[in-house]
Short mmCIF file of C-alpha atoms and ligand atoms in Angstrom, two decimals:
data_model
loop_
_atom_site.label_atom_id
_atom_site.label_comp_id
_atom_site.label_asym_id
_atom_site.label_seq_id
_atom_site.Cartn_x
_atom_site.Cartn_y
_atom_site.Cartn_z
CA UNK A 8 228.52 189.28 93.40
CA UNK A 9 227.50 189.73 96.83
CA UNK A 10 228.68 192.01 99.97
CA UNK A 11 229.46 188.40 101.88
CA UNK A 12 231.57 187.91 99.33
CA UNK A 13 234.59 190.13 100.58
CA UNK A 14 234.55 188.84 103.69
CA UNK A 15 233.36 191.69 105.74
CA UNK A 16 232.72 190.99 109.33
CA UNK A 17 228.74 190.58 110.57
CA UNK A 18 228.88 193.67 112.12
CA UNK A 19 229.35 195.42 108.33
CA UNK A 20 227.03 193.08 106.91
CA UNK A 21 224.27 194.22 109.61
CA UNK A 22 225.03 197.84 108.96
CA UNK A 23 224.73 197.37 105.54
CA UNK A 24 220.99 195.78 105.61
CA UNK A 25 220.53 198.45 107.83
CA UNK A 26 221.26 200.95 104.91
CA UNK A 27 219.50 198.63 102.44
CA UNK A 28 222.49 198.26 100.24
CA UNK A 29 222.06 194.45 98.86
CA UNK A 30 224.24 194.33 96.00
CA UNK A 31 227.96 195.84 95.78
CA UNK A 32 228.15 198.63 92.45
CA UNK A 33 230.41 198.34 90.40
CA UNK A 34 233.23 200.66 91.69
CA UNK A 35 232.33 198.92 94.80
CA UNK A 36 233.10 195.51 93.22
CA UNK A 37 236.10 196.34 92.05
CA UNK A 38 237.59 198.76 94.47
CA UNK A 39 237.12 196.79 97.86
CA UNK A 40 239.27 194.38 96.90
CA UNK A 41 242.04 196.39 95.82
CA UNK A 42 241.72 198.43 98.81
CA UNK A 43 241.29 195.29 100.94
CA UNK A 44 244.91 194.74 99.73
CA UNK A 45 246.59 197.10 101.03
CA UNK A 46 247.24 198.96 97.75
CA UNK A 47 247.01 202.85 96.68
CA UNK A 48 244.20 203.54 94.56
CA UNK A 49 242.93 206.33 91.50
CA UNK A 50 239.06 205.39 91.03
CA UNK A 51 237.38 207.02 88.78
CA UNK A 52 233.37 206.77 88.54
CA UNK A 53 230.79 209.35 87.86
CA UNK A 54 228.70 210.74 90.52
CA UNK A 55 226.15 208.49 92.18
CA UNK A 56 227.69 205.30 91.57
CA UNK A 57 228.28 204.54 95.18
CA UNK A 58 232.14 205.66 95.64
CA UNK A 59 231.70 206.59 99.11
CA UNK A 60 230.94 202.83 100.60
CA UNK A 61 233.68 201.99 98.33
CA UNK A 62 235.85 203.22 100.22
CA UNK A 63 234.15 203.25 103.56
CA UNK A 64 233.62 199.24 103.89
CA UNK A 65 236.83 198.23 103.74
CA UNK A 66 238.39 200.45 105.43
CA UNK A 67 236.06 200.00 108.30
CA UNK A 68 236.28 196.41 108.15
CA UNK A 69 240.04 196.75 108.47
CA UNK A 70 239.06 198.88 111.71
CA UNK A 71 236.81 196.77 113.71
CA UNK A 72 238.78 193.51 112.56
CA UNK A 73 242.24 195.18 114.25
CA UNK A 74 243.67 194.70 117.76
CA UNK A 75 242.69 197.01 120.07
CA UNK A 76 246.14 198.03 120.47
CA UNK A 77 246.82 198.95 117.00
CA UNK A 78 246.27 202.16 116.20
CA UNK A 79 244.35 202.44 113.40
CA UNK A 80 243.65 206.05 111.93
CA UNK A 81 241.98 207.36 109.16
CA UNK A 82 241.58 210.63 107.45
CA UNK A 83 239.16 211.64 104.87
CA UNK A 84 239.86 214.98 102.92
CA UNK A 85 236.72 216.52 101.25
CA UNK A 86 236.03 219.54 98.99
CA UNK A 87 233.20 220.75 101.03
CA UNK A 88 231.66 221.13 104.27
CA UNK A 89 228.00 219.46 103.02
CA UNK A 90 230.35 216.32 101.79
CA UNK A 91 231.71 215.99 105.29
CA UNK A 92 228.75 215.95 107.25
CA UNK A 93 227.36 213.50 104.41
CA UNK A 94 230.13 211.44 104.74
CA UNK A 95 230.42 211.37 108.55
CA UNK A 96 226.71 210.33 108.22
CA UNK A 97 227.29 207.25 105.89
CA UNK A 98 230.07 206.00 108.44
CA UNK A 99 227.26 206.28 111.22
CA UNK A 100 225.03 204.36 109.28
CA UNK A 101 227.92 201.90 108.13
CA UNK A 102 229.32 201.74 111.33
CA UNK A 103 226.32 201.22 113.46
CA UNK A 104 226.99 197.72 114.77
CA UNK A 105 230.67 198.66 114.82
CA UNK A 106 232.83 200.32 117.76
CA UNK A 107 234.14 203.14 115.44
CA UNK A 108 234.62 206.65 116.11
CA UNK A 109 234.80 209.53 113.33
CA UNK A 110 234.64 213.65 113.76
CA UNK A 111 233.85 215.54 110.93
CA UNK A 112 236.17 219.27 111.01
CA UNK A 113 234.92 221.64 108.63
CA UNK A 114 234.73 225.29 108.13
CA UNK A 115 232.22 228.41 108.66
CA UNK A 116 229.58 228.28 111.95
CA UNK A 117 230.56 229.74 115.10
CA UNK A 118 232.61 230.06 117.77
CA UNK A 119 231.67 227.07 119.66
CA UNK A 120 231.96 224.89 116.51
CA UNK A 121 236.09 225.43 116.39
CA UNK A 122 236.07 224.59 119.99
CA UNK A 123 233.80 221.18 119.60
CA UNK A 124 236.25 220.54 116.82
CA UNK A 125 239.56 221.00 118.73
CA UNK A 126 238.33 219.09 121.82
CA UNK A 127 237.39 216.17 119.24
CA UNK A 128 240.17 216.29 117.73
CA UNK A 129 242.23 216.28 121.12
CA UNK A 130 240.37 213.43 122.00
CA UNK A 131 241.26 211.77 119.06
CA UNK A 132 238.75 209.35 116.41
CA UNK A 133 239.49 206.07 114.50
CA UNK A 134 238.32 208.45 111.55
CA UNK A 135 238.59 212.15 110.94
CA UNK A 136 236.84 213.61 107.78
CA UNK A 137 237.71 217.31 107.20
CA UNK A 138 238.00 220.00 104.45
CA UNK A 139 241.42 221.04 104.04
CA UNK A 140 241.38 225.14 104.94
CA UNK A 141 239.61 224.06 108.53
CA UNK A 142 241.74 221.36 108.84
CA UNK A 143 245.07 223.41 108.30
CA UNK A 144 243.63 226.08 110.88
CA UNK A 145 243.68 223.66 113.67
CA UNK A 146 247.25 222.07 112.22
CA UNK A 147 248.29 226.01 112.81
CA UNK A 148 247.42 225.76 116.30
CA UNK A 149 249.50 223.27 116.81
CA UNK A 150 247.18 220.21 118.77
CA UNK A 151 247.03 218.00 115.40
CA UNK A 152 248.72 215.13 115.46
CA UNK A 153 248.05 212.90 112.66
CA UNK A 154 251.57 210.96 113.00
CA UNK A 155 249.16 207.36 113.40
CA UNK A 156 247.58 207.67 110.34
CA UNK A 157 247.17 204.88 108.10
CA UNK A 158 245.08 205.38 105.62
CA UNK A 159 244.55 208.92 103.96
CA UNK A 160 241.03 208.97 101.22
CA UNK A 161 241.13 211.97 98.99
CA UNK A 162 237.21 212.47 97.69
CA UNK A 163 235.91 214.22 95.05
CA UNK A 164 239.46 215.01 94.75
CA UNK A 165 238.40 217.02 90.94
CA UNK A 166 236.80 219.01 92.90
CA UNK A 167 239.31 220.39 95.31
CA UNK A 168 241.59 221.09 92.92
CA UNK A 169 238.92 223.25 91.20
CA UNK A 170 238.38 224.82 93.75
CA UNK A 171 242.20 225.83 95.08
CA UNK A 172 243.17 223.57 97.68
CA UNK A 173 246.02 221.91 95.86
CA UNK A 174 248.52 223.29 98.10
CA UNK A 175 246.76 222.63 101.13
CA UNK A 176 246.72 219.12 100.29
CA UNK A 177 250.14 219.03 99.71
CA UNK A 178 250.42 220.82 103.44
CA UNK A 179 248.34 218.56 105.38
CA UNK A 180 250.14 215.25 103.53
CA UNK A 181 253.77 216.38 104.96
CA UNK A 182 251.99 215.73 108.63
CA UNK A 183 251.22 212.11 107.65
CA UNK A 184 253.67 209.35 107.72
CA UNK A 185 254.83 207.95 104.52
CA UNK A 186 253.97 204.41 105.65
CA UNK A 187 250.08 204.58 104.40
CA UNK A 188 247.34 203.85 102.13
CA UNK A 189 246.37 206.71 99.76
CA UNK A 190 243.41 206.12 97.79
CA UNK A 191 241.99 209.33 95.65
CA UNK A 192 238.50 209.35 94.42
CA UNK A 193 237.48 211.33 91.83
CA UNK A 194 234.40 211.62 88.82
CA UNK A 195 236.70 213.04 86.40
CA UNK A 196 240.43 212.36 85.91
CA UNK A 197 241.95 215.63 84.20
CA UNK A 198 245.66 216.23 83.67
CA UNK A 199 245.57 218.41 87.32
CA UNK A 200 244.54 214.73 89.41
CA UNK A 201 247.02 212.73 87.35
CA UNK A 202 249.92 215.42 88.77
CA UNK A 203 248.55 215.11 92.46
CA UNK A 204 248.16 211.61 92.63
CA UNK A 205 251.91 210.99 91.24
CA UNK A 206 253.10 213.62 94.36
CA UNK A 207 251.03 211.37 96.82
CA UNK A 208 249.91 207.94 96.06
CA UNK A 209 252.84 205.08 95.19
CA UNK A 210 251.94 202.43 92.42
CA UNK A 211 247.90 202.94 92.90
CA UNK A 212 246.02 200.58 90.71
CA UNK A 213 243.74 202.49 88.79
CA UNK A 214 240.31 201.67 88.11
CA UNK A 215 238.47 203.84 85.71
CA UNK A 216 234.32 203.56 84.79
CA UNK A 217 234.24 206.97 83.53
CA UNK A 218 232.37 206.58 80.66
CA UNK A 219 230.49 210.45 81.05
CA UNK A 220 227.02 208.96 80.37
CA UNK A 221 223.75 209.89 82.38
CA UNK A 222 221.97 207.80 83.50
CA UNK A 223 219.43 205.90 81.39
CA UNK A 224 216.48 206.77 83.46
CA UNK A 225 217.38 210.40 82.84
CA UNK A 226 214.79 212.24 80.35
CA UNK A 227 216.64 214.67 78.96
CA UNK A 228 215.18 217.72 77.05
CA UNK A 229 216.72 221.32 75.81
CA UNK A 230 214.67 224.49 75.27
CA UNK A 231 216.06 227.11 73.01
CA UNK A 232 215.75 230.15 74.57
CA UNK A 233 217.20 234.14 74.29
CA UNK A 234 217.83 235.24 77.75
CA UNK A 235 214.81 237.49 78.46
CA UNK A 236 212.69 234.27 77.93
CA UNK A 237 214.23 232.03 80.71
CA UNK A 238 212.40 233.42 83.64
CA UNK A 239 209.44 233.12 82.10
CA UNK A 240 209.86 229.52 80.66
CA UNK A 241 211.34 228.45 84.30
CA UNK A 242 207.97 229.99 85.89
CA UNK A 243 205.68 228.50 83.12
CA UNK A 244 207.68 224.48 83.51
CA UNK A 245 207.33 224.99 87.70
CA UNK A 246 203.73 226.00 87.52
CA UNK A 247 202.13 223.24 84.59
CA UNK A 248 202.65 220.46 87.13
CA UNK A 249 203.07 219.71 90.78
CA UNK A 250 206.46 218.81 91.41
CA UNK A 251 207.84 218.05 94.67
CA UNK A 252 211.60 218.35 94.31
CA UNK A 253 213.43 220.58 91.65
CA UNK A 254 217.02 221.57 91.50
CA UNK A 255 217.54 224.61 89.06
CA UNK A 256 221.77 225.34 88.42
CA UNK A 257 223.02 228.42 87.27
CA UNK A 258 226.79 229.40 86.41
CA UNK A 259 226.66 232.24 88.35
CA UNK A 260 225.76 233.73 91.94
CA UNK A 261 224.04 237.00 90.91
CA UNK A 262 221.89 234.61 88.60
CA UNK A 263 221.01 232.53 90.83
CA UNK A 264 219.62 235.27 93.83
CA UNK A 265 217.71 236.83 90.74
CA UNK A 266 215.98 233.98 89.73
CA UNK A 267 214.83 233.25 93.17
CA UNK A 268 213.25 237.04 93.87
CA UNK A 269 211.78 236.39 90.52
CA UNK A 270 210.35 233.36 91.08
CA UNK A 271 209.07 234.22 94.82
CA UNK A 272 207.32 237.35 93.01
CA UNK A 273 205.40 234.79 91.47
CA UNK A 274 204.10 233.02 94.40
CA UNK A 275 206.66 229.61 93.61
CA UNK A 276 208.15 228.85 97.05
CA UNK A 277 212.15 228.42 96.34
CA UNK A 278 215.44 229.04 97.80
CA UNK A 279 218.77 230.11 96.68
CA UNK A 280 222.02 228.28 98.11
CA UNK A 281 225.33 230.00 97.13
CA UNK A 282 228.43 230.98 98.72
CA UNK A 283 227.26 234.13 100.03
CA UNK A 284 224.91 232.03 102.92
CA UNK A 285 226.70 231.65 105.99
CA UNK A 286 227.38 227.75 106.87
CA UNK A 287 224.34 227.11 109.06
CA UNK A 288 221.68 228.66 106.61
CA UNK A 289 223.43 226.25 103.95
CA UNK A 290 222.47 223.38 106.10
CA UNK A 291 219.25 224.22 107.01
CA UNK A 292 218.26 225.05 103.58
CA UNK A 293 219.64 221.71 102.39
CA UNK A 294 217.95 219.92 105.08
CA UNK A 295 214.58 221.67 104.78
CA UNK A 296 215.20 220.90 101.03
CA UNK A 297 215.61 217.13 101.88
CA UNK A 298 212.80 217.27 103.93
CA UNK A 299 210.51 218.79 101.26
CA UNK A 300 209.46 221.95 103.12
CA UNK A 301 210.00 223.74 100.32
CA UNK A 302 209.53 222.32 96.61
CA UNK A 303 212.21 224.58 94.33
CA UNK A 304 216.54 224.85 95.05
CA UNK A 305 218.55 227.05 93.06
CA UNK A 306 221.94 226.58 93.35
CA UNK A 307 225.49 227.36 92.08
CA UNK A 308 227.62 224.25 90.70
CA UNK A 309 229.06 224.12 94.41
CA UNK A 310 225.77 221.46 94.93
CA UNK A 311 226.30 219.29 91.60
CA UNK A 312 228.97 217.08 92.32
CA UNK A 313 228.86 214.84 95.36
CA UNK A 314 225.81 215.39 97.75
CA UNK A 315 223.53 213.13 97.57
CA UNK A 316 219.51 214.26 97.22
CA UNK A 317 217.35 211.21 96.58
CA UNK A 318 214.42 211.29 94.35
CA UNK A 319 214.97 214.27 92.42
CA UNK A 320 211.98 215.24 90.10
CA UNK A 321 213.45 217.45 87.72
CA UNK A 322 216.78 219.26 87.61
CA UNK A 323 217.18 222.68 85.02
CA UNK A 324 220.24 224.02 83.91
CA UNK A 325 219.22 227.65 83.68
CA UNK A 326 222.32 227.94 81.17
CA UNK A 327 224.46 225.47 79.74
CA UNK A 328 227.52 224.21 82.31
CA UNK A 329 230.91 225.68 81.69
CA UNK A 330 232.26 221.78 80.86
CA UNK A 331 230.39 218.91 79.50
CA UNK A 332 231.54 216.93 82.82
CA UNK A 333 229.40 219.58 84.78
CA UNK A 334 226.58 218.80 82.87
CA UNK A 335 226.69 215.07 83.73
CA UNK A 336 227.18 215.43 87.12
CA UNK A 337 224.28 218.21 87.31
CA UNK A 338 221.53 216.06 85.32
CA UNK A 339 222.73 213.11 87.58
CA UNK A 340 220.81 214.79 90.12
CA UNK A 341 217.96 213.81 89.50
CA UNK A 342 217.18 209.59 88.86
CA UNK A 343 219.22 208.46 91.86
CA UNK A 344 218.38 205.14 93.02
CA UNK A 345 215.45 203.52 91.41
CA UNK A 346 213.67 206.56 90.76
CA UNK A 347 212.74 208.66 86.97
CA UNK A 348 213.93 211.84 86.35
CA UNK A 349 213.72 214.84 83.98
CA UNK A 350 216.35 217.35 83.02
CA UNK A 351 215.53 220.47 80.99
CA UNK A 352 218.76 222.77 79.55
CA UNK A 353 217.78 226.01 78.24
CA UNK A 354 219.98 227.44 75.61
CA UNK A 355 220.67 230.77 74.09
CA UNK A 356 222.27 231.57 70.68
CA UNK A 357 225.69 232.07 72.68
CA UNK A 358 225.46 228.43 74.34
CA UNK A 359 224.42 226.10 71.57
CA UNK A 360 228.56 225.35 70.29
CA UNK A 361 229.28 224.40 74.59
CA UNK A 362 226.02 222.40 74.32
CA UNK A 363 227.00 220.71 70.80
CA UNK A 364 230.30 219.32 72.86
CA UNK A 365 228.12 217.98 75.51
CA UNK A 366 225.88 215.84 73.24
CA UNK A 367 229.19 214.94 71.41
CA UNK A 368 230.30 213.79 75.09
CA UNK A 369 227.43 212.04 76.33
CA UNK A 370 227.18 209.90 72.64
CA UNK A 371 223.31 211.07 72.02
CA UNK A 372 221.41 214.14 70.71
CA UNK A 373 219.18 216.06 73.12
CA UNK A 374 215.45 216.82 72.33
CA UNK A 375 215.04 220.32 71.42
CA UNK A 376 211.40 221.30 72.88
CA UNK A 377 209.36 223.81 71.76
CA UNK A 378 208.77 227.14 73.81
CA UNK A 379 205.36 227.28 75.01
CA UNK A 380 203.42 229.50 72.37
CA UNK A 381 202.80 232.99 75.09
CA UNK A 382 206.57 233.05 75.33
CA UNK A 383 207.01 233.80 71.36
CA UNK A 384 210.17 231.67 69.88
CA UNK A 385 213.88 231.51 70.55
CA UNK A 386 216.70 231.47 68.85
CA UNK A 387 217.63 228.95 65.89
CA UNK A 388 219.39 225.95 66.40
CA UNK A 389 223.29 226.86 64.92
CA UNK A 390 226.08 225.54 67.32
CA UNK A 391 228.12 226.54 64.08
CA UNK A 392 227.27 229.85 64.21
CA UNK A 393 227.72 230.23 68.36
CA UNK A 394 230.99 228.98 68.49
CA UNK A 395 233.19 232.11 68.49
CA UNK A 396 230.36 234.37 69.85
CA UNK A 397 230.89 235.83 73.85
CA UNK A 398 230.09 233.81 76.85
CA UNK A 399 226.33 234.65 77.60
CA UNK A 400 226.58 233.71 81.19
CA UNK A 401 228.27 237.29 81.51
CA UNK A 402 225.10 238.61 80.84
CA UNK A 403 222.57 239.72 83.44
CA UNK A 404 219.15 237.94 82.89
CA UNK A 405 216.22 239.91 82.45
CA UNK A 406 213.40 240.19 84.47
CA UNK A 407 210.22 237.92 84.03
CA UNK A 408 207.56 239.62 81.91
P1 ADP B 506 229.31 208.93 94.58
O1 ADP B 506 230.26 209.28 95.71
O2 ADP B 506 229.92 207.97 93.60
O3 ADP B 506 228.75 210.14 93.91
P2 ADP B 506 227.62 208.01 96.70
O4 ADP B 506 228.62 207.24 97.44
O5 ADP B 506 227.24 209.36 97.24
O6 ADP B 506 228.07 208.17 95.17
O7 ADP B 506 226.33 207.07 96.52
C1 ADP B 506 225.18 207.49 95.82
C2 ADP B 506 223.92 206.88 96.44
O8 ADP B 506 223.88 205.48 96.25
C3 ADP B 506 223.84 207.11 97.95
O9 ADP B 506 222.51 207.40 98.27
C4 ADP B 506 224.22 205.77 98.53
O10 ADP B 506 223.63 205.60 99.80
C5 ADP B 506 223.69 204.82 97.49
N1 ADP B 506 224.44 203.55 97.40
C6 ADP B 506 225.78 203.40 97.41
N2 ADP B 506 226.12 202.09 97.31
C7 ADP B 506 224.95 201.41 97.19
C8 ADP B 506 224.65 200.01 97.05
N3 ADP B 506 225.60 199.08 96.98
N4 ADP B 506 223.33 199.68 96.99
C9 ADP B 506 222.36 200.64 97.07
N5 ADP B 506 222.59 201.96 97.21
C10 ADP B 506 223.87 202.35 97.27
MG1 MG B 507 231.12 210.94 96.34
#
């Protein structure tokens, strides 16, 4: 199957080359059409398997093909203010040959941000993308009218409801008329997204390739580790080769800031995104990131699902994720496109029963490495034995030796 093959107008097709997309995935295969329809849709596909031009082509072919005088309006809610601008980007690279006009409305920045924001959205786009607390601040002031829109996308919609914004959802849906498309995206599809999408969509066909594997290309590895050894290991893995682009996760914030004065100590040049950053440093960092200025992230989950970072060398998991969908979507950092990648888990004796689930989930055992000699060894393999023991990501890691 080709892109030609949906009958997208030249202008798409061009924008398309332009992106060096040449084959449709397959949410994109089967999506388009359905959405080309008319029809409210639930898709369901794991991270990285292109659901953002699945929903972006047609709906910007339906765009560009209508009358001028038909007023055409989109809106795009999104968990996150990275996902917006990475979004708004796609439809600029989409959209190039097109006459299409989108603002992205997102929290944190200044001052003069809000006031961009409400004159854009005064003036009005084909296509708004927005995260729902911003958007509901300017829907308080009273300037928003989204009474023309027609289609509303929900993305990453797991997401949002992890983190909150059910109700806001719910808030910012009572503005739009009942005459639309709905179409919710989402990697996972727990109970939570099955409740939302029977308050909002009407009769969406479903489509569903959540089958919770990484990717093939993926070389996945596990370290057993005690706590007081993960510094150390982390340091040892970043210094035996040159790598160019890692992503380390951690569970937790505190974790995640000491990890990075530890490795800095040691002369490794990383950063630490979390929640505490204000908006702007977030960006930068992420774009520096991107640009390899700097060769080490460590991040909260907040970066696993959604953006997009080609070319990934090697992604840790400084602990094991809280659900085996998190791990997934972490690892699938990292072998994006056409490119290898490695992912390394380190587990202590509290983790192995959460990691146990996750190779139950993802159909295949992970390689349990051995810890390089200096460090001494770790703990035992026994997921048995972990099960009912305490949550070690309570636990403040130790210091490097
Ligand atoms: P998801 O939302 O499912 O996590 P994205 O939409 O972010 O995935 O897409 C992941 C990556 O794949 C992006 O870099 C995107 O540009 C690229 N991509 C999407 N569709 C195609 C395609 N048909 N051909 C080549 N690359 C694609
Ligand atoms: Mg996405």
């Amino acid at each position: 199957m080709t892109f030609s093959d949906f009958g997208f107008s030249s202008e798409i097709i061009e924008g398309l080359e332009a992106m060096g997309f040449q084959n449709p995935t397959p949410i994109q295969e089967q999506a388009i059409p359905v959405i080309q329809e008319g029809k409210d849709l639930i898709g369901c596909a794991q991270t990285g398997t292109g659901k953002t031009a699945a929903f972006l082509l047609p709906i910007l072919n339906k765009i560009h093909q209508a009358e001028k005088h038909d007023n055409i309006k989109v809106l795009i809610i999104v968990p996150t203010r990275e996902l917006a601008i990475q979004i708004d980007n796609q439809i600029q690279g989409l959209a190039y040959y097109l006459n299409v006009s989108s603002i992205a409305v997102y929290g944190g920045g200044d001052g003069s941000s809000w006031d961009i924001q409400k004159k854009a959205i005064q003036t009005g786009a084909d296509i708004m993308v927005a995260t729902p607390g911003r958007l509901i601040a300017h829907i308080n002031q009273e300037y928003v009218d989204l009474t023309s829109i027609k289609h509303v996308i929900l993305d990453e919609a797991d997401r949002m409801l992890d983190m909150g914004f059910n109700e806001d959802i719910t808030r910012i849906i009572k503005d739009v008329p009942k005459e639309r498309q709905t179409l919710l995206f989402s990697a996972t599809m727990p109970k939570k997204i099955r409740e939302l999408s029977q308050k909002i969509l009407s009769h969406p066909e479903e489509i569903s390739l959540a089958i919770s594997k990484p990717a093939e290309r993926v070389v996945q590895g596990a370290f057993l580790t005690f706590d007081g050894q993960k510094n150390s290991l982390i340091a040892h893995l970043l210094q035996a080769k040159t790598l160019k682009s890692v992503l380390i996760f951690c569970s937790r914030k505190s974790t995640v800031k000491e990890l990075n004065r530890d490795l800095k100590k040691l002369g490794i040049q990383s950063e630490a995104i979390h929640s505490d950053l204000e908006q702007h440093e977030r960006e930068k960092l992420l774009l520096d990131y991107r640009n390899r200025t700097f060769p080490v992230l460590i991040a909260t989950d907040i970066l696993s699902r959604g953006i997009d970072i080609e070319d990934i060398d090697l992604v840790m998991n400084y602990d094991v994720p809280r659900d085996a969908e998190d791990y997934v979507h972490r690892i699938g950092r990292t072998a994006r496109a056409s490119s290898k990648g490695i992912a390394f888990t380190l587990i202590n004796e509290d983790d192995m029963w959460k990691f146990h689930q996750i190779e139950r989930l993802i159909g295949s055992e992970v390689r349990k490495i051995k810890l390089p000699p200096h460090l001494g060894s770790g703990p035992d393999y026994d997921p048995q034995g972990s099960k009912n023991r305490g949550k070690s990501y309570h636990k403040k890691p130790k210091k490097v030796r």
